[in-house]
mmCIF file of N, CA, C and O in Angstrom:
data_model
loop_
_atom_site.group_PDB
_atom_site.id
_atom_site.type_symbol
_atom_site.label_atom_id
_atom_site.label_comp_id
_atom_site.label_asym_id
_atom_site.label_seq_id
_atom_site.Cartn_x
_atom_site.Cartn_y
_atom_site.Cartn_z
ATOM 1 N N MET F 1 22.741 -5.009 -8.350
ATOM 2 C CA MET F 1 21.860 -5.932 -7.690
ATOM 3 C C MET F 1 21.425 -5.314 -6.378
ATOM 4 O O MET F 1 22.254 -4.814 -5.605
ATOM 5 N N SER F 2 20.149 -5.297 -6.098
ATOM 6 C CA SER F 2 19.662 -4.691 -4.861
ATOM 7 C C SER F 2 19.886 -5.615 -3.669
ATOM 8 O O SER F 2 19.891 -6.835 -3.816
ATOM 9 N N HIS F 3 20.072 -5.008 -2.526
ATOM 10 C CA HIS F 3 20.338 -5.776 -1.307
ATOM 11 C C HIS F 3 19.033 -6.302 -0.744
ATOM 12 O O HIS F 3 18.054 -5.556 -0.600
ATOM 13 N N ARG F 4 18.981 -7.582 -0.429
ATOM 14 C CA ARG F 4 17.809 -8.195 0.182
ATOM 15 C C ARG F 4 18.230 -8.848 1.497
ATOM 16 O O ARG F 4 19.219 -9.559 1.565
ATOM 17 N N ASP F 5 17.444 -8.566 2.546
ATOM 18 C CA ASP F 5 17.696 -9.201 3.829
ATOM 19 C C ASP F 5 17.134 -10.608 3.802
ATOM 20 O O ASP F 5 16.095 -10.867 3.197
ATOM 21 N N PRO F 6 17.814 -11.527 4.495
ATOM 22 C CA PRO F 6 17.252 -12.884 4.567
ATOM 23 C C PRO F 6 15.951 -12.878 5.352
ATOM 24 O O PRO F 6 15.707 -11.969 6.157
ATOM 25 N N PRO F 7 15.094 -13.841 5.111
ATOM 26 C CA PRO F 7 13.820 -13.865 5.832
ATOM 27 C C PRO F 7 14.027 -14.039 7.345
ATOM 28 O O PRO F 7 14.955 -14.708 7.782
ATOM 29 N N GLY F 8 13.160 -13.406 8.120
ATOM 30 C CA GLY F 8 13.251 -13.508 9.559
ATOM 31 C C GLY F 8 13.893 -12.330 10.227
ATOM 32 O O GLY F 8 13.838 -12.195 11.436
ATOM 33 N N ILE F 9 14.534 -11.451 9.468
ATOM 34 C CA ILE F 9 15.145 -10.247 10.059
ATOM 35 C C ILE F 9 14.060 -9.183 10.142
ATOM 36 O O ILE F 9 13.462 -8.806 9.131
ATOM 37 N N ILE F 10 13.813 -8.709 11.350
ATOM 38 C CA ILE F 10 12.756 -7.712 11.556
ATOM 39 C C ILE F 10 13.289 -6.302 11.273
ATOM 40 O O ILE F 10 12.645 -5.521 10.594
ATOM 41 N N ALA F 11 14.439 -5.980 11.783
ATOM 42 C CA ALA F 11 14.999 -4.656 11.603
ATOM 43 C C ALA F 11 16.286 -4.758 10.807
ATOM 44 O O ALA F 11 16.976 -5.761 10.852
ATOM 45 N N PRO F 12 16.640 -3.689 10.092
ATOM 46 C CA PRO F 12 17.912 -3.711 9.382
ATOM 47 C C PRO F 12 19.075 -3.642 10.369
ATOM 48 O O PRO F 12 18.901 -3.346 11.549
ATOM 49 N N HIS F 13 20.245 -3.895 9.898
ATOM 50 C CA HIS F 13 21.458 -3.930 10.734
ATOM 51 C C HIS F 13 21.749 -2.552 11.296
ATOM 52 O O HIS F 13 21.721 -1.545 10.586
ATOM 53 N N ILE F 14 22.063 -2.509 12.588
ATOM 54 C CA ILE F 14 22.461 -1.251 13.229
ATOM 55 C C ILE F 14 23.970 -1.263 13.340
ATOM 56 O O ILE F 14 24.567 -2.182 13.932
ATOM 57 N N PRO F 15 24.630 -0.253 12.777
ATOM 58 C CA PRO F 15 26.094 -0.230 12.865
ATOM 59 C C PRO F 15 26.576 -0.168 14.318
ATOM 60 O O PRO F 15 25.922 0.402 15.191
ATOM 61 N N ALA F 16 27.706 -0.760 14.594
ATOM 62 C CA ALA F 16 28.233 -0.876 15.960
ATOM 63 C C ALA F 16 28.513 0.479 16.579
ATOM 64 O O ALA F 16 28.230 0.707 17.768
ATOM 65 N N ASP F 17 29.074 1.424 15.807
ATOM 66 C CA ASP F 17 29.385 2.724 16.373
ATOM 67 C C ASP F 17 28.128 3.495 16.761
ATOM 68 O O ASP F 17 28.105 4.165 17.804
ATOM 69 N N ALA F 18 27.050 3.359 15.953
ATOM 70 C CA ALA F 18 25.790 4.023 16.337
ATOM 71 C C ALA F 18 25.191 3.385 17.578
ATOM 72 O O ALA F 18 24.667 4.085 18.450
ATOM 73 N N TYR F 19 25.335 2.086 17.711
ATOM 74 C CA TYR F 19 24.788 1.407 18.898
ATOM 75 C C TYR F 19 25.571 1.810 20.154
ATOM 76 O O TYR F 19 24.976 2.104 21.199
ATOM 77 N N ARG F 20 26.880 1.838 20.038
ATOM 78 C CA ARG F 20 27.690 2.216 21.218
ATOM 79 C C ARG F 20 27.483 3.682 21.606
ATOM 80 O O ARG F 20 27.463 4.018 22.785
ATOM 81 N N ARG F 21 27.322 4.550 20.605
ATOM 82 C CA ARG F 21 27.059 5.960 20.910
ATOM 83 C C ARG F 21 25.710 6.101 21.616
ATOM 84 O O ARG F 21 25.579 6.862 22.594
ATOM 85 N N ALA F 22 24.688 5.389 21.144
ATOM 86 C CA ALA F 22 23.372 5.453 21.771
ATOM 87 C C ALA F 22 23.411 4.832 23.156
ATOM 88 O O ALA F 22 22.740 5.332 24.090
ATOM 89 N N GLU F 23 24.209 3.819 23.339
ATOM 90 C CA GLU F 23 24.336 3.176 24.645
ATOM 91 C C GLU F 23 25.061 4.096 25.640
ATOM 92 O O GLU F 23 24.681 4.188 26.810
ATOM 93 N N ALA F 24 26.068 4.788 25.149
ATOM 94 C CA ALA F 24 26.844 5.672 26.030
ATOM 95 C C ALA F 24 26.053 6.914 26.441
ATOM 96 O O ALA F 24 26.142 7.380 27.580
ATOM 97 N N THR F 25 25.250 7.435 25.514
ATOM 98 C CA THR F 25 24.478 8.655 25.823
ATOM 99 C C THR F 25 23.083 8.319 26.298
ATOM 100 O O THR F 25 22.310 9.224 26.590
ATOM 101 N N SER F 26 22.712 7.064 26.299
ATOM 102 C CA SER F 26 21.375 6.560 26.671
ATOM 103 C C SER F 26 20.269 7.210 25.839
ATOM 104 O O SER F 26 19.190 7.505 26.309
ATOM 105 N N GLN F 27 20.576 7.401 24.573
ATOM 106 C CA GLN F 27 19.560 7.886 23.636
ATOM 107 C C GLN F 27 18.876 6.684 22.991
ATOM 108 O O GLN F 27 19.519 5.657 22.754
ATOM 109 N N PRO F 28 17.593 6.836 22.691
ATOM 110 C CA PRO F 28 16.923 5.711 22.006
ATOM 111 C C PRO F 28 17.358 5.628 20.559
ATOM 112 O O PRO F 28 17.756 6.597 19.943
ATOM 113 N N ILE F 29 17.318 4.418 20.076
ATOM 114 C CA ILE F 29 17.619 4.185 18.649
ATOM 115 C C ILE F 29 16.272 4.058 17.936
ATOM 116 O O ILE F 29 15.420 3.263 18.284
ATOM 117 N N ILE F 30 16.094 4.913 16.937
ATOM 118 C CA ILE F 30 14.863 4.879 16.144
ATOM 119 C C ILE F 30 15.177 4.257 14.795
ATOM 120 O O ILE F 30 16.068 4.705 14.078
ATOM 121 N N ILE F 31 14.433 3.226 14.498
ATOM 122 C CA ILE F 31 14.619 2.511 13.236
ATOM 123 C C ILE F 31 13.384 2.763 12.392
ATOM 124 O O ILE F 31 12.252 2.472 12.808
ATOM 125 N N VAL F 32 13.585 3.303 11.223
ATOM 126 C CA VAL F 32 12.495 3.561 10.289
ATOM 127 C C VAL F 32 12.616 2.575 9.133
ATOM 128 O O VAL F 32 13.657 2.506 8.470
ATOM 129 N N VAL F 33 11.590 1.801 8.941
ATOM 130 C CA VAL F 33 11.577 0.810 7.872
ATOM 131 C C VAL F 33 10.496 1.191 6.869
ATOM 132 O O VAL F 33 9.325 1.330 7.222
ATOM 133 N N HIS F 34 10.900 1.400 5.656
ATOM 134 C CA HIS F 34 9.950 1.718 4.599
ATOM 135 C C HIS F 34 9.583 0.415 3.902
ATOM 136 O O HIS F 34 10.431 -0.262 3.344
ATOM 137 N N THR F 35 8.320 0.082 3.952
ATOM 138 C CA THR F 35 7.882 -1.130 3.274
ATOM 139 C C THR F 35 7.132 -0.760 2.011
ATOM 140 O O THR F 35 6.327 0.181 2.001
ATOM 141 N N THR F 36 7.389 -1.466 0.974
ATOM 142 C CA THR F 36 6.691 -1.253 -0.273
ATOM 143 C C THR F 36 5.912 -2.493 -0.676
ATOM 144 O O THR F 36 5.492 -2.612 -1.812
ATOM 145 N N ASP F 37 5.757 -3.409 0.262
ATOM 146 C CA ASP F 37 5.018 -4.645 -0.039
ATOM 147 C C ASP F 37 3.522 -4.332 -0.149
ATOM 148 O O ASP F 37 2.963 -3.683 0.734
ATOM 149 N N PRO F 38 2.872 -4.784 -1.185
ATOM 150 C CA PRO F 38 1.432 -4.574 -1.294
ATOM 151 C C PRO F 38 0.703 -5.394 -0.233
ATOM 152 O O PRO F 38 1.164 -6.451 0.182
ATOM 153 N N SER F 39 -0.451 -4.923 0.138
ATOM 154 C CA SER F 39 -1.203 -5.625 1.185
ATOM 155 C C SER F 39 -1.980 -6.822 0.646
ATOM 156 O O SER F 39 -2.378 -7.687 1.406
ATOM 157 N N GLY F 40 -2.232 -6.883 -0.626
ATOM 158 C CA GLY F 40 -2.985 -7.987 -1.204
ATOM 159 C C GLY F 40 -2.298 -8.517 -2.442
ATOM 160 O O GLY F 40 -1.169 -8.179 -2.766
ATOM 161 N N ARG F 41 -2.989 -9.372 -3.135
ATOM 162 C CA ARG F 41 -2.436 -9.915 -4.374
ATOM 163 C C ARG F 41 -2.577 -8.908 -5.494
ATOM 164 O O ARG F 41 -3.572 -8.191 -5.573
ATOM 165 N N PRO F 42 -1.618 -8.864 -6.402
ATOM 166 C CA PRO F 42 -1.739 -7.963 -7.532
ATOM 167 C C PRO F 42 -2.866 -8.414 -8.460
ATOM 168 O O PRO F 42 -3.285 -9.571 -8.479
ATOM 169 N N LEU F 43 -3.359 -7.479 -9.227
ATOM 170 C CA LEU F 43 -4.471 -7.757 -10.130
ATOM 171 C C LEU F 43 -4.102 -8.780 -11.186
ATOM 172 O O LEU F 43 -4.965 -9.502 -11.698
ATOM 173 N N ARG F 44 -2.812 -8.901 -11.492
ATOM 174 C CA ARG F 44 -2.346 -9.861 -12.503
ATOM 175 C C ARG F 44 -2.717 -11.294 -12.161
ATOM 176 O O ARG F 44 -3.025 -12.090 -13.027
ATOM 177 N N TYR F 45 -2.716 -11.615 -10.856
ATOM 178 C CA TYR F 45 -3.031 -12.991 -10.438
ATOM 179 C C TYR F 45 -4.471 -13.369 -10.745
ATOM 180 O O TYR F 45 -4.800 -14.536 -10.875
ATOM 181 N N TYR F 46 -5.337 -12.370 -10.821
ATOM 182 C CA TYR F 46 -6.745 -12.641 -11.113
ATOM 183 C C TYR F 46 -7.049 -12.498 -12.600
ATOM 184 O O TYR F 46 -7.941 -13.195 -13.118
ATOM 185 N N LEU F 47 -6.371 -11.607 -13.287
ATOM 186 C CA LEU F 47 -6.688 -11.354 -14.682
ATOM 187 C C LEU F 47 -6.180 -12.448 -15.618
ATOM 188 O O LEU F 47 -6.843 -12.760 -16.611
ATOM 189 N N VAL F 48 -5.055 -13.047 -15.313
ATOM 190 C CA VAL F 48 -4.510 -14.062 -16.214
ATOM 191 C C VAL F 48 -5.428 -15.293 -16.287
ATOM 192 O O VAL F 48 -5.777 -15.738 -17.390
ATOM 193 N N PRO F 49 -5.895 -15.868 -15.164
ATOM 194 C CA PRO F 49 -6.824 -16.995 -15.306
ATOM 195 C C PRO F 49 -8.144 -16.621 -15.956
ATOM 196 O O PRO F 49 -8.699 -17.426 -16.708
ATOM 197 N N LEU F 50 -8.632 -15.400 -15.676
ATOM 198 C CA LEU F 50 -9.872 -14.965 -16.344
ATOM 199 C C LEU F 50 -9.691 -14.814 -17.834
ATOM 200 O O LEU F 50 -10.593 -15.160 -18.611
ATOM 201 N N ALA F 51 -8.545 -14.321 -18.258
ATOM 202 C CA ALA F 51 -8.282 -14.180 -19.690
ATOM 203 C C ALA F 51 -8.190 -15.551 -20.364
ATOM 204 O O ALA F 51 -8.694 -15.750 -21.460
ATOM 205 N N ILE F 52 -7.540 -16.479 -19.699
ATOM 206 C CA ILE F 52 -7.426 -17.838 -20.257
ATOM 207 C C ILE F 52 -8.805 -18.494 -20.353
ATOM 208 O O ILE F 52 -9.153 -19.136 -21.367
ATOM 209 N N ALA F 53 -9.610 -18.357 -19.302
ATOM 210 C CA ALA F 53 -10.967 -18.940 -19.323
ATOM 211 C C ALA F 53 -11.817 -18.305 -20.392
ATOM 212 O O ALA F 53 -12.605 -18.964 -21.085
ATOM 213 N N GLY F 54 -11.707 -16.981 -20.550
ATOM 214 C CA GLY F 54 -12.474 -16.285 -21.600
ATOM 215 C C GLY F 54 -12.076 -16.731 -22.993
ATOM 216 O O GLY F 54 -12.920 -16.910 -23.869
ATOM 217 N N ALA F 55 -10.778 -16.900 -23.211
ATOM 218 C CA ALA F 55 -10.305 -17.362 -24.523
ATOM 219 C C ALA F 55 -10.779 -18.786 -24.799
ATOM 220 O O ALA F 55 -11.166 -19.107 -25.936
ATOM 221 N N ALA F 56 -10.783 -19.613 -23.766
ATOM 222 C CA ALA F 56 -11.260 -21.007 -23.962
ATOM 223 C C ALA F 56 -12.754 -21.015 -24.262
ATOM 224 O O ALA F 56 -13.214 -21.782 -25.123
ATOM 225 N N ALA F 57 -13.524 -20.172 -23.594
ATOM 226 C CA ALA F 57 -14.966 -20.111 -23.849
ATOM 227 C C ALA F 57 -15.246 -19.607 -25.274
ATOM 228 O O ALA F 57 -16.110 -20.151 -25.976
ATOM 229 N N MET F 58 -14.518 -18.578 -25.673
ATOM 230 C CA MET F 58 -14.710 -18.079 -27.059
ATOM 231 C C MET F 58 -14.325 -19.152 -28.093
ATOM 232 O O MET F 58 -14.969 -19.282 -29.118
ATOM 233 N N GLY F 59 -13.275 -19.892 -27.812
ATOM 234 C CA GLY F 59 -12.861 -20.976 -28.715
ATOM 235 C C GLY F 59 -13.922 -22.061 -28.817
ATOM 236 O O GLY F 59 -14.197 -22.586 -29.894
ATOM 237 N N CYS F 60 -14.542 -22.402 -27.682
ATOM 238 C CA CYS F 60 -15.604 -23.415 -27.698
ATOM 239 C C CYS F 60 -16.804 -22.941 -28.479
ATOM 240 O O CYS F 60 -17.390 -23.715 -29.253
ATOM 241 N N TRP F 61 -17.196 -21.674 -28.286
ATOM 242 C CA TRP F 61 -18.316 -21.143 -29.064
ATOM 243 C C TRP F 61 -18.013 -21.114 -30.553
ATOM 244 O O TRP F 61 -18.867 -21.374 -31.404
ATOM 245 N N GLY F 62 -16.771 -20.803 -30.899
ATOM 246 C CA GLY F 62 -16.374 -20.814 -32.315
ATOM 247 C C GLY F 62 -16.422 -22.227 -32.885
ATOM 248 O O GLY F 62 -16.836 -22.435 -34.018
ATOM 249 N N LEU F 63 -16.038 -23.207 -32.089
ATOM 250 C CA LEU F 63 -16.093 -24.601 -32.528
ATOM 251 C C LEU F 63 -17.544 -25.049 -32.743
ATOM 252 O O LEU F 63 -17.845 -25.726 -33.730
ATOM 253 N N VAL F 64 -18.430 -24.649 -31.836
ATOM 254 C CA VAL F 64 -19.850 -24.986 -31.988
ATOM 255 C C VAL F 64 -20.433 -24.327 -33.252
ATOM 256 O O VAL F 64 -21.175 -24.968 -34.004
ATOM 257 N N ALA F 65 -20.101 -23.059 -33.479
ATOM 258 C CA ALA F 65 -20.600 -22.378 -34.672
ATOM 259 C C ALA F 65 -20.086 -23.038 -35.956
ATOM 260 O O ALA F 65 -20.833 -23.203 -36.918
ATOM 261 N N ALA F 66 -18.813 -23.435 -35.957
ATOM 262 C CA ALA F 66 -18.267 -24.108 -37.144
ATOM 263 C C ALA F 66 -18.942 -25.455 -37.376
ATOM 264 O O ALA F 66 -19.246 -25.836 -38.512
ATOM 265 N N LEU F 67 -19.222 -26.199 -36.293
ATOM 266 C CA LEU F 67 -19.874 -27.491 -36.424
ATOM 267 C C LEU F 67 -21.304 -27.320 -36.967
ATOM 268 O O LEU F 67 -21.738 -28.092 -37.830
ATOM 269 N N CYS F 68 -22.020 -26.297 -36.473
ATOM 270 C CA CYS F 68 -23.373 -26.063 -36.976
ATOM 271 C C CYS F 68 -23.365 -25.693 -38.463
ATOM 272 O O CYS F 68 -24.213 -26.121 -39.226
ATOM 273 N N THR F 69 -22.390 -24.902 -38.867
ATOM 274 C CA THR F 69 -22.275 -24.517 -40.282
ATOM 275 C C THR F 69 -21.973 -25.742 -41.148
ATOM 276 O O THR F 69 -22.565 -25.923 -42.232
ATOM 277 N N LEU F 70 -21.089 -26.621 -40.678
ATOM 278 C CA LEU F 70 -20.780 -27.828 -41.446
ATOM 279 C C LEU F 70 -21.980 -28.761 -41.551
ATOM 280 O O LEU F 70 -22.254 -29.339 -42.599
ATOM 281 N N LEU F 71 -22.734 -28.921 -40.456
ATOM 282 C CA LEU F 71 -23.926 -29.766 -40.488
ATOM 283 C C LEU F 71 -24.992 -29.194 -41.416
ATOM 284 O O LEU F 71 -25.691 -29.928 -42.127
ATOM 285 N N ASP F 72 -25.141 -27.861 -41.410
ATOM 286 C CA ASP F 72 -26.102 -27.216 -42.311
ATOM 287 C C ASP F 72 -25.720 -27.427 -43.764
ATOM 288 O O ASP F 72 -26.564 -27.757 -44.609
ATOM 289 N N ALA F 73 -24.426 -27.288 -44.067
ATOM 290 C CA ALA F 73 -23.969 -27.502 -45.445
ATOM 291 C C ALA F 73 -24.150 -28.959 -45.843
ATOM 292 O O ALA F 73 -24.539 -29.257 -46.990
ATOM 293 N N ALA F 74 -23.907 -29.890 -44.936
ATOM 294 C CA ALA F 74 -24.087 -31.311 -45.246
ATOM 295 C C ALA F 74 -25.549 -31.645 -45.493
ATOM 296 O O ALA F 74 -25.857 -32.416 -46.405
ATOM 297 N N ALA F 75 -26.441 -31.040 -44.726
ATOM 298 C CA ALA F 75 -27.877 -31.304 -44.917
ATOM 299 C C ALA F 75 -28.344 -30.752 -46.279
ATOM 300 O O ALA F 75 -29.110 -31.421 -46.987
ATOM 301 N N HIS F 76 -27.864 -29.584 -46.659
ATOM 302 C CA HIS F 76 -28.243 -29.037 -47.963
ATOM 303 C C HIS F 76 -27.678 -29.897 -49.091
ATOM 304 O O HIS F 76 -28.331 -30.127 -50.119
ATOM 305 N N THR F 77 -26.473 -30.389 -48.922
ATOM 306 C CA THR F 77 -25.852 -31.235 -49.951
ATOM 307 C C THR F 77 -26.632 -32.536 -50.113
ATOM 308 O O THR F 77 -26.886 -32.971 -51.249
ATOM 309 N N VAL F 78 -27.034 -33.159 -49.017
ATOM 310 C CA VAL F 78 -27.809 -34.386 -49.097
ATOM 311 C C VAL F 78 -29.151 -34.120 -49.773
ATOM 312 O O VAL F 78 -29.613 -34.935 -50.594
ATOM 313 N N THR F 79 -29.769 -33.003 -49.484
ATOM 314 C CA THR F 79 -31.058 -32.676 -50.102
ATOM 315 C C THR F 79 -30.921 -32.493 -51.607
ATOM 316 O O THR F 79 -31.740 -33.011 -52.389
ATOM 317 N N VAL F 80 -29.875 -31.792 -52.030
ATOM 318 C CA VAL F 80 -29.681 -31.571 -53.460
ATOM 319 C C VAL F 80 -29.363 -32.887 -54.159
ATOM 320 O O VAL F 80 -29.910 -33.193 -55.249
ATOM 321 N N ILE F 81 -28.575 -33.740 -53.596
ATOM 322 C CA ILE F 81 -28.236 -35.020 -54.217
ATOM 323 C C ILE F 81 -29.478 -35.906 -54.295
ATOM 324 O O ILE F 81 -29.702 -36.598 -55.279
ATOM 325 N N ALA F 82 -30.287 -35.897 -53.241
ATOM 326 C CA ALA F 82 -31.498 -36.729 -53.227
ATOM 327 C C ALA F 82 -32.483 -36.289 -54.283
ATOM 328 O O ALA F 82 -33.175 -37.131 -54.895
ATOM 329 N N GLN F 83 -32.577 -34.989 -54.532
ATOM 330 C CA GLN F 83 -33.524 -34.505 -55.539
ATOM 331 C C GLN F 83 -33.068 -34.807 -56.959
ATOM 332 O O GLN F 83 -33.879 -35.076 -57.831
ATOM 333 N N THR F 84 -31.809 -34.775 -57.207
ATOM 334 C CA THR F 84 -31.310 -34.995 -58.572
ATOM 335 C C THR F 84 -31.029 -36.441 -58.886
ATOM 336 O O THR F 84 -31.032 -36.814 -60.068
ATOM 337 N N ALA F 85 -30.815 -37.284 -57.916
ATOM 338 C CA ALA F 85 -30.384 -38.658 -58.191
ATOM 339 C C ALA F 85 -31.557 -39.550 -58.592
ATOM 340 O O ALA F 85 -31.399 -40.461 -59.387
ATOM 341 N N GLY F 86 -32.742 -39.309 -58.071
ATOM 342 C CA GLY F 86 -33.833 -40.210 -58.362
ATOM 343 C C GLY F 86 -33.720 -41.457 -57.500
ATOM 344 O O GLY F 86 -33.092 -41.462 -56.443
ATOM 345 N N PRO F 87 -34.337 -42.566 -57.948
ATOM 346 C CA PRO F 87 -34.249 -43.785 -57.137
ATOM 347 C C PRO F 87 -32.852 -44.394 -57.163
ATOM 348 O O PRO F 87 -32.179 -44.383 -58.178
ATOM 349 N N ILE F 88 -32.435 -44.912 -56.037
ATOM 350 C CA ILE F 88 -31.132 -45.578 -55.933
ATOM 351 C C ILE F 88 -31.381 -47.055 -55.672
ATOM 352 O O ILE F 88 -32.167 -47.425 -54.810
ATOM 353 N N GLY F 89 -30.727 -47.924 -56.442
ATOM 354 C CA GLY F 89 -30.908 -49.350 -56.291
ATOM 355 C C GLY F 89 -29.625 -50.040 -55.894
ATOM 356 O O GLY F 89 -28.575 -49.785 -56.432
ATOM 357 N N VAL F 90 -29.744 -50.947 -54.881
ATOM 358 C CA VAL F 90 -28.603 -51.747 -54.446
ATOM 359 C C VAL F 90 -29.098 -53.179 -54.321
ATOM 360 O O VAL F 90 -30.003 -53.479 -53.546
ATOM 361 N N CYS F 91 -28.540 -54.091 -55.131
ATOM 362 C CA CYS F 91 -28.863 -55.508 -55.104
ATOM 363 C C CYS F 91 -30.370 -55.766 -55.274
ATOM 364 O O CYS F 91 -30.968 -56.579 -54.563
ATOM 365 N N GLY F 92 -30.988 -55.080 -56.185
ATOM 366 C CA GLY F 92 -32.388 -55.306 -56.451
ATOM 367 C C GLY F 92 -33.353 -54.528 -55.555
ATOM 368 O O GLY F 92 -34.550 -54.545 -55.773
ATOM 369 N N VAL F 93 -32.881 -53.878 -54.541
ATOM 370 C CA VAL F 93 -33.729 -53.073 -53.677
ATOM 371 C C VAL F 93 -33.545 -51.611 -54.085
ATOM 372 O O VAL F 93 -32.441 -51.085 -54.090
ATOM 373 N N THR F 94 -34.657 -51.017 -54.487
ATOM 374 C CA THR F 94 -34.572 -49.597 -54.886
ATOM 375 C C THR F 94 -35.128 -48.714 -53.805
ATOM 376 O O THR F 94 -36.097 -49.096 -53.114
ATOM 377 N N LEU F 95 -34.538 -47.599 -53.653
ATOM 378 C CA LEU F 95 -34.934 -46.652 -52.614
ATOM 379 C C LEU F 95 -35.137 -45.297 -53.283
ATOM 380 O O LEU F 95 -34.247 -44.764 -53.933
ATOM 381 N N LYS F 96 -36.339 -44.773 -53.130
ATOM 382 C CA LYS F 96 -36.639 -43.461 -53.701
ATOM 383 C C LYS F 96 -36.374 -42.425 -52.621
ATOM 384 O O LYS F 96 -37.018 -42.408 -51.580
ATOM 385 N N LEU F 97 -35.374 -41.563 -52.843
ATOM 386 C CA LEU F 97 -34.953 -40.626 -51.832
ATOM 387 C C LEU F 97 -35.861 -39.417 -51.709
ATOM 388 O O LEU F 97 -35.998 -38.846 -50.652
ATOM 389 N N ALA F 98 -36.490 -39.015 -52.803
ATOM 390 C CA ALA F 98 -37.344 -37.825 -52.768
ATOM 391 C C ALA F 98 -38.564 -38.055 -53.632
ATOM 392 O O ALA F 98 -38.518 -38.783 -54.615
ATOM 393 N N ARG F 99 -39.672 -37.472 -53.248
ATOM 394 C CA ARG F 99 -40.892 -37.583 -54.036
ATOM 395 C C ARG F 99 -40.864 -36.593 -55.161
ATOM 396 O O ARG F 99 -40.316 -35.496 -55.049
ATOM 397 N N PRO F 100 -41.463 -36.929 -56.275
ATOM 398 C CA PRO F 100 -41.545 -35.947 -57.374
ATOM 399 C C PRO F 100 -42.477 -34.801 -56.964
ATOM 400 O O PRO F 100 -43.365 -34.970 -56.124
ATOM 401 N N LYS F 101 -42.262 -33.646 -57.526
ATOM 402 C CA LYS F 101 -43.027 -32.462 -57.168
ATOM 403 C C LYS F 101 -44.489 -32.552 -57.602
ATOM 404 O O LYS F 101 -45.352 -31.895 -57.051
ATOM 405 N N GLY F 102 -44.820 -33.348 -58.595
ATOM 406 C CA GLY F 102 -46.185 -33.464 -59.119
ATOM 407 C C GLY F 102 -47.107 -34.245 -58.187
ATOM 408 O O GLY F 102 -48.326 -34.070 -58.247
ATOM 409 N N ASN F 103 -46.630 -35.119 -57.362
ATOM 410 C CA ASN F 103 -47.499 -35.983 -56.551
ATOM 411 C C ASN F 103 -47.739 -35.409 -55.203
ATOM 412 O O ASN F 103 -47.174 -34.984 -54.391
#
């Protein structure tokens, strides 16, 4: 497990013997801190929402295409039934769904 300093610590711990030696000889203490923190957000934070939105958009377009195909098939089915059925009568009222080709 890697060592992590608690938040709020600016410099790492200076050992007591190094501090006393620097104090006795009046030498400065140089602290080098290597930071590997990125300066901005990683690309992952932007790509994940864009990928989700793109997948949702593609799904919506697929749904619209499927609905158009079903409506087209239903319209063709109604046309074929209307041409072959002839007049339809319900309770004495007849309804002619399609005209004959001769007229």
